[in-house]
Amino acid sequence: MKVPFLDLKPQHDALREEILAAFARVYDRRQFCLGAEVEAFEAEFAAAMGAGAAVGVSNGTTALQLAANALGIGPGDEVIVPAFSFIASAWTASHAGARPVFADIDPATFGLDPEAAARAVTPKTRAIVVVHLFGQPVEMAPLLDLAKRHDLRVIEDCAQAHGARWRGHPVGLVGDIGTFSFYPTKNLGGCGEGGAVVSRHGELLDRVRLARAHGSPERYRHTSIGYNHRMEGLQAAALRVKLPHLGRWTERRRVIADRYLEGIRLQDTLLPARKPEAESVWHQFTLRHPRRDALRAHLAETGIGTDLIYPVPLPHQPCYHDLGYNPGDFPVAEKAAARCLSLPIWPEMADEQVEAVVAAINAFAAVR
Ligand SMILES: Cc1ncc(COP(=O)(O)O)c(C=O)c1O
């Protein structure tokens, strides 16, 4: 049985007419950049995330850039970033002209290791980027303590964690500021690029709102250096159609994850941690196995798509060569990069497809 790693077609087929009608609404109003549709989405997304307000922006990368900007991070500053994430988490520092200082991850959850983060603090440290990777909320208490001790700001990168909760608290609102991505493959994905910023602090959101549109509180008056990071009306319209389905899609992801967790019996496999205080939204289901490449090839032969997310830790990316990190500096992230394998986990997967993945993984023991 064929099981693609991800198939966006069923979701987009099911919502095709509704999304096209929403596009027509924007087209006829001609509010392509910000406008009523974006404002409506901001209110609906904020309510769904348990936030008082949200600011719609052009993507998850610019959301992080605007978050750092709102916190006043700049040249000469250091920002602690987990060594294992998508590159945009590190751009939070780099786009601000600050230096990313990488710290290793917790082997159980892929989240930032608080002790490693503590070792990375210097007098120049201004902020910590916490990434709720794969939809799994990070244990925040020790990181919040660390931030308090050193007067650091906490940026939550929630690009993969729409609706996840840590001890009942929605991600993005535990730290100082939180960012989301609506890239098409995300749990809530648009028909193009999109992002949002949330915060408990209204003044930070005001700064984000100003900076996303040229630092301009009114036409042709610019009170601060700004950017063009506006959300598009067409994206907001598509996301408004999808948002009411997010809870149901997340539930389905949880059912699939539960089935993987109980069904996968392959020896030497490290399955993702499931902690009662962390309500994951299972953006990815990423296991670790010492013979990852052979397992991946075996699954491909049986028609099952997988992905390597992420094969290279951030400090070892060529763009950060000048920072001088060496192999062995981040043992947990390096082992994760060498062993991680992400399985198909999308809401429209049929039960038979989920069973096919479980059976194929368990059969690896027999064929190797
Ligand atoms: C952890 C993480 N941070 C940031 C981003 C950046 O989001 P975008 O692709 O919308 O710029 C992504 C997604 O691609 C991501 O996975």
GROMACS .gro file of C-alpha atoms and ligand atoms in nm:
model
  384
    1MET     CA    1   0.000   0.000   0.000
    2LYS     CA    2   0.128   0.346  -0.092
    3VAL     CA    3   0.159   0.587   0.199
    4PRO     CA    4   0.301   0.924   0.094
    5PHE     CA    5   0.497   1.109   0.362
    6LEU     CA    6   0.244   1.391   0.324
    7ASP     CA    7  -0.049   1.442   0.090
    8LEU     CA    8  -0.216   1.784   0.092
    9LYS     CA    9  -0.460   1.686  -0.183
   10PRO     CA   10  -0.745   1.535   0.025
   11GLN     CA   11  -0.762   1.840   0.254
   12HIS     CA   12  -0.752   2.085  -0.035
   13ASP     CA   13  -0.999   1.883  -0.242
   14ALA     CA   14  -1.247   1.874   0.047
   15LEU     CA   15  -1.228   2.251   0.101
   16ARG     CA   16  -1.180   2.351  -0.263
   17GLU     CA   17  -1.514   2.524  -0.323
   18GLU     CA   18  -1.510   2.704   0.012
   19ILE     CA   19  -1.155   2.830  -0.031
   20LEU     CA   20  -1.215   2.942  -0.389
   21ALA     CA   21  -1.528   3.129  -0.274
   22ALA     CA   22  -1.321   3.295  -0.001
   23PHE     CA   23  -1.059   3.392  -0.261
   24ALA     CA   24  -1.337   3.544  -0.476
   25ARG     CA   25  -1.449   3.752  -0.176
   26VAL     CA   26  -1.099   3.901  -0.141
   27TYR     CA   27  -1.065   3.943  -0.516
   28ASP     CA   28  -1.388   4.138  -0.538
   29ARG     CA   29  -1.298   4.357  -0.239
   30ARG     CA   30  -0.942   4.402  -0.369
   31GLN     CA   31  -0.799   4.404  -0.015
   32PHE     CA   32  -0.492   4.203  -0.107
   33CYS     CA   33  -0.250   4.327   0.161
   34LEU     CA   34  -0.384   4.331   0.520
   35GLY     CA   35  -0.746   4.453   0.522
   36ALA     CA   36  -1.071   4.312   0.662
   37GLU     CA   37  -0.997   3.947   0.586
   38VAL     CA   38  -0.664   3.962   0.770
   39GLU     CA   39  -0.825   4.139   1.065
   40ALA     CA   40  -1.097   3.874   1.086
   41PHE     CA   41  -0.839   3.596   1.069
   42GLU     CA   42  -0.628   3.762   1.340
   43ALA     CA   43  -0.926   3.770   1.576
   44GLU     CA   44  -1.030   3.411   1.498
   45PHE     CA   45  -0.677   3.272   1.524
   46ALA     CA   46  -0.615   3.456   1.853
   47ALA     CA   47  -0.936   3.308   1.998
   48ALA     CA   48  -0.841   2.958   1.879
   49MET     CA   49  -0.493   2.988   2.035
   50GLY     CA   50  -0.626   3.127   2.365
   51ALA     CA   51  -0.458   3.463   2.297
   52GLY     CA   52  -0.603   3.810   2.344
   53ALA     CA   53  -0.475   3.919   2.003
   54ALA     CA   54  -0.264   3.802   1.711
   55VAL     CA   55  -0.078   3.990   1.438
   56GLY     CA   56  -0.085   3.837   1.089
   57VAL     CA   57   0.247   3.854   0.903
   58SER     CA   58   0.400   3.729   0.581
   59ASN     CA   59   0.548   3.399   0.710
   60GLY     CA   60   0.692   3.225   1.015
   61THR     CA   61   1.043   3.352   0.948
   62THR     CA   62   0.940   3.717   0.939
   63ALA     CA   63   0.728   3.650   1.250
   64LEU     CA   64   1.050   3.555   1.431
   65GLN     CA   65   1.231   3.856   1.288
   66LEU     CA   66   0.954   4.088   1.406
   67ALA     CA   67   0.954   3.923   1.750
   68ALA     CA   68   1.327   3.987   1.790
   69ASN     CA   69   1.278   4.341   1.662
   70ALA     CA   70   0.997   4.407   1.912
   71LEU     CA   71   1.225   4.289   2.194
   72GLY     CA   72   1.498   4.529   2.080
   73ILE     CA   73   1.752   4.255   2.000
   74GLY     CA   74   2.035   4.381   1.782
   75PRO     CA   75   2.407   4.378   1.700
   76GLY     CA   76   2.629   4.282   1.993
   77ASP     CA   77   2.355   4.068   2.151
   78GLU     CA   78   2.354   3.692   2.183
   79VAL     CA   79   2.048   3.472   2.148
   80ILE     CA   80   2.040   3.110   2.267
   81VAL     CA   81   1.897   2.877   2.001
   82PRO     CA   82   1.849   2.498   2.012
   83ALA     CA   83   2.104   2.312   1.799
   84PHE     CA   84   1.830   2.096   1.643
   85SER     CA   85   1.554   2.285   1.460
   86PHE     CA   86   1.462   2.438   1.127
   87ILE     CA   87   1.711   2.707   1.021
   88ALA     CA   88   1.460   2.991   1.067
   89SER     CA   89   1.484   2.949   1.446
   90ALA     CA   90   1.847   3.063   1.419
   91TRP     CA   91   1.759   3.346   1.178
   92THR     CA   92   1.582   3.501   1.482
   93ALA     CA   93   1.929   3.603   1.597
   94SER     CA   94   2.101   3.643   1.260
   95HIS     CA   95   1.836   3.866   1.099
   96ALA     CA   96   1.864   4.098   1.401
   97GLY     CA   97   2.241   4.122   1.355
   98ALA     CA   98   2.282   3.929   1.681
   99ARG     CA   99   2.483   3.611   1.733
  100PRO     CA  100   2.309   3.276   1.769
  101VAL     CA  101   2.464   3.076   2.053
  102PHE     CA  102   2.359   2.716   2.009
  103ALA     CA  103   2.270   2.483   2.296
  104ASP     CA  104   2.203   2.110   2.290
  105ILE     CA  105   1.859   1.952   2.317
  106ASP     CA  106   1.686   1.724   2.565
  107PRO     CA  107   1.716   1.366   2.434
  108ALA     CA  108   1.358   1.282   2.535
  109THR     CA  109   1.166   1.569   2.377
  110PHE     CA  110   1.393   1.737   2.116
  111GLY     CA  111   1.337   2.061   2.316
  112LEU     CA  112   1.608   2.295   2.440
  113ASP     CA  113   1.803   2.137   2.729
  114PRO     CA  114   1.780   2.386   3.019
  115GLU     CA  115   2.123   2.289   3.154
  116ALA     CA  116   2.287   2.333   2.815
  117ALA     CA  117   2.104   2.665   2.777
  118ALA     CA  118   2.233   2.774   3.119
  119ARG     CA  119   2.591   2.695   3.013
  120ALA     CA  120   2.544   2.909   2.700
  121VAL     CA  121   2.453   3.227   2.893
  122THR     CA  122   2.709   3.510   2.881
  123PRO     CA  123   2.682   3.877   2.980
  124LYS     CA  124   2.575   3.946   2.619
  125THR     CA  125   2.279   3.703   2.619
  126ARG     CA  126   1.949   3.881   2.564
  127ALA     CA  127   1.701   3.609   2.473
  128ILE     CA  128   1.627   3.238   2.439
  129VAL     CA  129   1.444   3.088   2.141
  130VAL     CA  130   1.234   2.792   2.256
  131VAL     CA  131   1.114   2.574   1.967
  132HIS     CA  132   0.816   2.347   2.024
  133LEU     CA  133   0.959   2.110   1.768
  134PHE     CA  134   0.739   1.853   1.594
  135GLY     CA  135   0.439   1.993   1.785
  136GLN     CA  136   0.571   1.877   2.122
  137PRO     CA  137   0.556   2.154   2.387
  138VAL     CA  138   0.886   2.211   2.565
  139GLU     CA  139   0.909   2.186   2.944
  140MET     CA  140   0.908   2.561   3.012
  141ALA     CA  141   0.957   2.589   3.390
  142PRO     CA  142   1.339   2.554   3.402
  143LEU     CA  143   1.379   2.778   3.096
  144LEU     CA  144   1.154   3.045   3.247
  145ASP     CA  145   1.361   3.022   3.569
  146LEU     CA  146   1.681   3.063   3.372
  147ALA     CA  147   1.536   3.362   3.187
  148LYS     CA  148   1.429   3.520   3.513
  149ARG     CA  149   1.771   3.469   3.675
  150HIS     CA  150   1.953   3.639   3.387
  151ASP     CA  151   1.684   3.886   3.277
  152LEU     CA  152   1.640   3.720   2.936
  153ARG     CA  153   1.341   3.738   2.705
  154VAL     CA  154   1.178   3.413   2.588
  155ILE     CA  155   1.069   3.379   2.224
  156GLU     CA  156   0.855   3.072   2.152
  157ASP     CA  157   0.884   2.941   1.797
  158CYS     CA  158   0.545   2.769   1.758
  159ALA     CA  159   0.572   2.719   1.380
  160GLN     CA  160   0.501   2.347   1.430
  161ALA     CA  161   0.278   2.367   1.736
  162HIS     CA  162  -0.059   2.533   1.663
  163GLY     CA  163  -0.281   2.463   1.962
  164ALA     CA  164  -0.026   2.270   2.169
  165ARG     CA  165  -0.042   2.325   2.545
  166TRP     CA  166   0.213   2.299   2.822
  167ARG     CA  167   0.054   2.232   3.165
  168GLY     CA  168  -0.270   2.362   3.011
  169HIS     CA  169  -0.110   2.686   2.892
  170PRO     CA  170  -0.127   2.754   2.516
  171VAL     CA  171   0.219   2.769   2.360
  172GLY     CA  172   0.324   3.115   2.249
  173LEU     CA  173   0.180   3.278   2.560
  174VAL     CA  174   0.407   3.124   2.822
  175GLY     CA  175   0.719   3.319   2.721
  176ASP     CA  176   0.731   3.684   2.619
  177ILE     CA  177   0.630   3.643   2.256
  178GLY     CA  178   0.529   3.354   2.028
  179THR     CA  179   0.539   3.304   1.653
  180PHE     CA  180   0.352   3.076   1.412
  181SER     CA  181   0.395   2.969   1.051
  182PHE     CA  182   0.116   2.888   0.806
  183TYR     CA  183   0.343   2.734   0.545
  184PRO     CA  184   0.124   2.490   0.346
  185THR     CA  185   0.261   2.177   0.519
  186LYS     CA  186   0.203   2.306   0.872
  187ASN     CA  187  -0.082   2.180   1.094
  188LEU     CA  188  -0.266   2.497   0.987
  189GLY     CA  189  -0.132   2.569   0.642
  190GLY     CA  190  -0.236   2.834   0.392
  191CYS     CA  191  -0.222   2.834   0.013
  192GLY     CA  192   0.114   3.007   0.017
  193GLU     CA  193   0.312   3.190   0.285
  194GLY     CA  194   0.178   3.320   0.615
  195GLY     CA  195   0.263   3.369   0.980
  196ALA     CA  196   0.142   3.525   1.304
  197VAL     CA  197   0.273   3.666   1.629
  198VAL     CA  198   0.103   3.638   1.970
  199SER     CA  199   0.200   3.775   2.311
  200ARG     CA  200   0.061   3.845   2.656
  201HIS     CA  201   0.220   4.190   2.626
  202GLY     CA  202   0.010   4.431   2.421
  203GLU     CA  203   0.298   4.673   2.374
  204LEU     CA  204   0.508   4.403   2.203
  205LEU     CA  205   0.223   4.331   1.961
  206ASP     CA  206   0.191   4.704   1.893
  207ARG     CA  207   0.561   4.709   1.794
  208VAL     CA  208   0.515   4.405   1.570
  209ARG     CA  209   0.211   4.566   1.405
  210LEU     CA  210   0.407   4.883   1.338
  211ALA     CA  211   0.721   4.711   1.211
  212ARG     CA  212   0.537   4.468   0.979
  213ALA     CA  213   0.412   4.766   0.770
  214HIS     CA  214   0.706   5.003   0.728
  215GLY     CA  215   0.702   5.143   1.083
  216SER     CA  216   0.414   5.355   0.969
  217PRO     CA  217   0.130   5.442   1.209
  218GLU     CA  218  -0.030   5.649   0.936
  219ARG     CA  219   0.028   5.688   0.565
  220TYR     CA  220   0.373   5.821   0.474
  221ARG     CA  221   0.475   5.887   0.834
  222HIS     CA  222   0.741   5.644   0.962
  223THR     CA  223   0.814   5.651   1.332
  224SER     CA  224   1.054   5.354   1.336
  225ILE     CA  225   1.254   5.147   1.090
  226GLY     CA  226   1.009   4.895   0.951
  227TYR     CA  227   0.968   4.613   0.702
  228ASN     CA  228   0.716   4.490   0.453
  229HIS     CA  229   0.604   4.176   0.634
  230ARG     CA  230   0.228   4.214   0.585
  231MET     CA  231  -0.006   3.916   0.564
  232GLU     CA  232  -0.195   3.882   0.236
  233GLY     CA  233  -0.575   3.889   0.224
  234LEU     CA  234  -0.588   3.576   0.008
  235GLN     CA  235  -0.392   3.377   0.270
  236ALA     CA  236  -0.609   3.501   0.553
  237ALA     CA  237  -0.919   3.400   0.357
  238ALA     CA  238  -0.793   3.043   0.302
  239LEU     CA  239  -0.682   3.013   0.664
  240ARG     CA  240  -1.025   3.126   0.787
  241VAL     CA  241  -1.180   2.835   0.600
  242LYS     CA  242  -0.931   2.590   0.749
  243LEU     CA  243  -0.914   2.714   1.108
  244PRO     CA  244  -1.248   2.564   1.224
  245HIS     CA  245  -1.116   2.219   1.123
  246LEU     CA  246  -0.786   2.246   1.311
  247GLY     CA  247  -0.916   2.085   1.634
  248ARG     CA  248  -1.050   1.782   1.446
  249TRP     CA  249  -0.728   1.748   1.243
  250THR     CA  250  -0.522   1.763   1.563
  251GLU     CA  251  -0.737   1.492   1.722
  252ARG     CA  252  -0.674   1.270   1.421
  253ARG     CA  253  -0.298   1.332   1.445
  254ARG     CA  254  -0.319   1.225   1.811
  255VAL     CA  255  -0.499   0.903   1.722
  256ILE     CA  256  -0.234   0.820   1.462
  257ALA     CA  257   0.048   0.902   1.706
  258ASP     CA  258  -0.111   0.681   1.974
  259ARG     CA  259  -0.133   0.396   1.726
  260TYR     CA  260   0.236   0.437   1.630
  261LEU     CA  261   0.338   0.456   1.996
  262GLU     CA  262   0.158   0.138   2.088
  263GLY     CA  263   0.209  -0.052   1.763
  264ILE     CA  264   0.576   0.004   1.677
  265ARG     CA  265   0.780  -0.271   1.838
  266LEU     CA  266   1.102  -0.256   1.636
  267GLN     CA  267   1.401  -0.317   1.860
  268ASP     CA  268   1.641  -0.027   1.931
  269THR     CA  269   1.379   0.227   1.824
  270LEU     CA  270   1.351   0.542   2.031
  271LEU     CA  271   0.991   0.660   2.001
  272PRO     CA  272   0.890   1.021   2.073
  273ALA     CA  273   0.819   1.094   2.440
  274ARG     CA  274   0.460   1.146   2.549
  275LYS     CA  275   0.431   1.345   2.870
  276PRO     CA  276   0.100   1.414   3.047
  277GLU     CA  277   0.185   1.784   3.101
  278ALA     CA  278   0.268   1.839   2.733
  279GLU     CA  279  -0.026   1.824   2.491
  280SER     CA  280   0.151   1.765   2.161
  281VAL     CA  281  -0.017   1.842   1.830
  282TRP     CA  282   0.207   1.591   1.648
  283HIS     CA  283   0.324   1.803   1.357
  284GLN     CA  284   0.575   1.524   1.302
  285PHE     CA  285   0.612   1.175   1.443
  286THR     CA  286   0.989   1.137   1.453
  287LEU     CA  287   1.151   0.818   1.579
  288ARG     CA  288   1.521   0.750   1.616
  289HIS     CA  289   1.692   0.431   1.505
  290PRO     CA  290   2.063   0.339   1.476
  291ARG     CA  291   2.006   0.191   1.128
  292ARG     CA  292   1.791   0.481   1.013
  293ASP     CA  293   1.903   0.484   0.649
  294ALA     CA  294   1.843   0.109   0.606
  295LEU     CA  295   1.503   0.140   0.776
  296ARG     CA  296   1.416   0.431   0.547
  297ALA     CA  297   1.517   0.232   0.238
  298HIS     CA  298   1.309  -0.065   0.357
  299LEU     CA  299   1.003   0.157   0.407
  300ALA     CA  300   1.053   0.315   0.063
  301GLU     CA  301   1.056  -0.034  -0.092
  302THR     CA  302   0.719  -0.102   0.070
  303GLY     CA  303   0.579   0.227  -0.067
  304ILE     CA  304   0.602   0.427   0.255
  305GLY     CA  305   0.734   0.781   0.235
  306THR     CA  306   0.944   0.923   0.519
  307ASP     CA  307   1.157   1.233   0.567
  308LEU     CA  308   1.478   1.330   0.746
  309ILE     CA  309   1.386   1.623   0.967
  310TYR     CA  310   1.658   1.745   1.029
  311PRO     CA  311   1.973   1.578   0.891
  312VAL     CA  312   2.223   1.849   0.997
  313PRO     CA  313   2.227   2.032   1.334
  314LEU     CA  314   2.210   2.410   1.296
  315PRO     CA  315   2.560   2.487   1.434
  316HIS     CA  316   2.707   2.257   1.166
  317GLN     CA  317   2.533   2.431   0.875
  318PRO     CA  318   2.784   2.592   0.636
  319CYS     CA  319   2.630   2.936   0.696
  320TYR     CA  320   2.744   2.916   1.060
  321HIS     CA  321   3.092   2.782   0.987
  322ASP     CA  322   3.246   3.108   1.110
  323LEU     CA  323   3.102   3.059   1.459
  324GLY     CA  324   3.364   2.787   1.505
  325TYR     CA  325   3.160   2.495   1.636
  326ASN     CA  326   3.309   2.144   1.603
  327PRO     CA  327   3.167   1.796   1.559
  328GLY     CA  328   3.099   1.657   1.906
  329ASP     CA  329   2.996   1.993   2.053
  330PHE     CA  330   2.626   1.897   2.048
  331PRO     CA  331   2.615   1.520   2.108
  332VAL     CA  332   2.238   1.488   2.151
  333ALA     CA  333   2.151   1.699   1.846
  334GLU     CA  334   2.416   1.522   1.637
  335LYS     CA  335   2.283   1.179   1.733
  336ALA     CA  336   1.927   1.295   1.662
  337ALA     CA  337   2.031   1.424   1.318
  338ALA     CA  338   2.198   1.090   1.239
  339ARG     CA  339   1.910   0.873   1.360
  340CYS     CA  340   1.584   1.064   1.317
  341LEU     CA  341   1.319   0.942   1.078
  342SER     CA  342   0.984   1.119   1.042
  343LEU     CA  343   0.683   0.902   0.955
  344PRO     CA  344   0.367   0.999   0.768
  345ILE     CA  345   0.122   1.169   1.007
  346TRP     CA  346  -0.143   1.374   0.829
  347PRO     CA  347  -0.507   1.392   0.934
  348GLU     CA  348  -0.659   1.237   0.621
  349MET     CA  349  -0.448   0.919   0.643
  350ALA     CA  350  -0.671   0.610   0.637
  351ASP     CA  351  -0.648   0.359   0.924
  352GLU     CA  352  -0.516   0.101   0.678
  353GLN     CA  353  -0.232   0.335   0.584
  354VAL     CA  354  -0.143   0.382   0.952
  355GLU     CA  355  -0.146   0.003   1.000
  356ALA     CA  356   0.070  -0.041   0.690
  357VAL     CA  357   0.334   0.191   0.840
  358VAL     CA  358   0.332   0.002   1.172
  359ALA     CA  359   0.353  -0.337   1.000
  360ALA     CA  360   0.633  -0.230   0.766
  361ILE     CA  361   0.843  -0.092   1.052
  362ASN     CA  362   0.794  -0.404   1.263
  363ALA     CA  363   0.881  -0.620   0.960
  364PHE     CA  364   1.222  -0.450   0.934
  365ALA     CA  365   1.355  -0.671   1.212
  366ALA     CA  366   1.278  -0.976   0.999
  367VAL     CA  367   1.431  -0.851   0.675
  368ARG     CA  368   1.749  -0.684   0.797
  369LIG     C1  369   1.052   2.549   1.366
  369LIG     C2  370   1.026   2.645   1.252
  369LIG     N1  371   1.051   2.774   1.270
  369LIG     C3  372   1.025   2.864   1.173
  369LIG     C4  373   0.974   2.826   1.051
  369LIG     C5  374   0.960   2.929   0.945
  369LIG     O1  375   0.831   2.941   0.894
  369LIG     P1  376   0.807   2.987   0.742
  369LIG     O2  377   0.842   2.875   0.654
  369LIG     O3  378   0.660   3.021   0.742
  369LIG     O4  379   0.890   3.107   0.720
  369LIG     C6  380   0.944   2.692   1.030
  369LIG     C7  381   0.882   2.642   0.906
  369LIG     O5  382   0.918   2.634   0.800
  369LIG     C8  383   0.973   2.597   1.132
  369LIG     O6  384   0.949   2.467   1.115
   0.00000   0.00000   0.00000
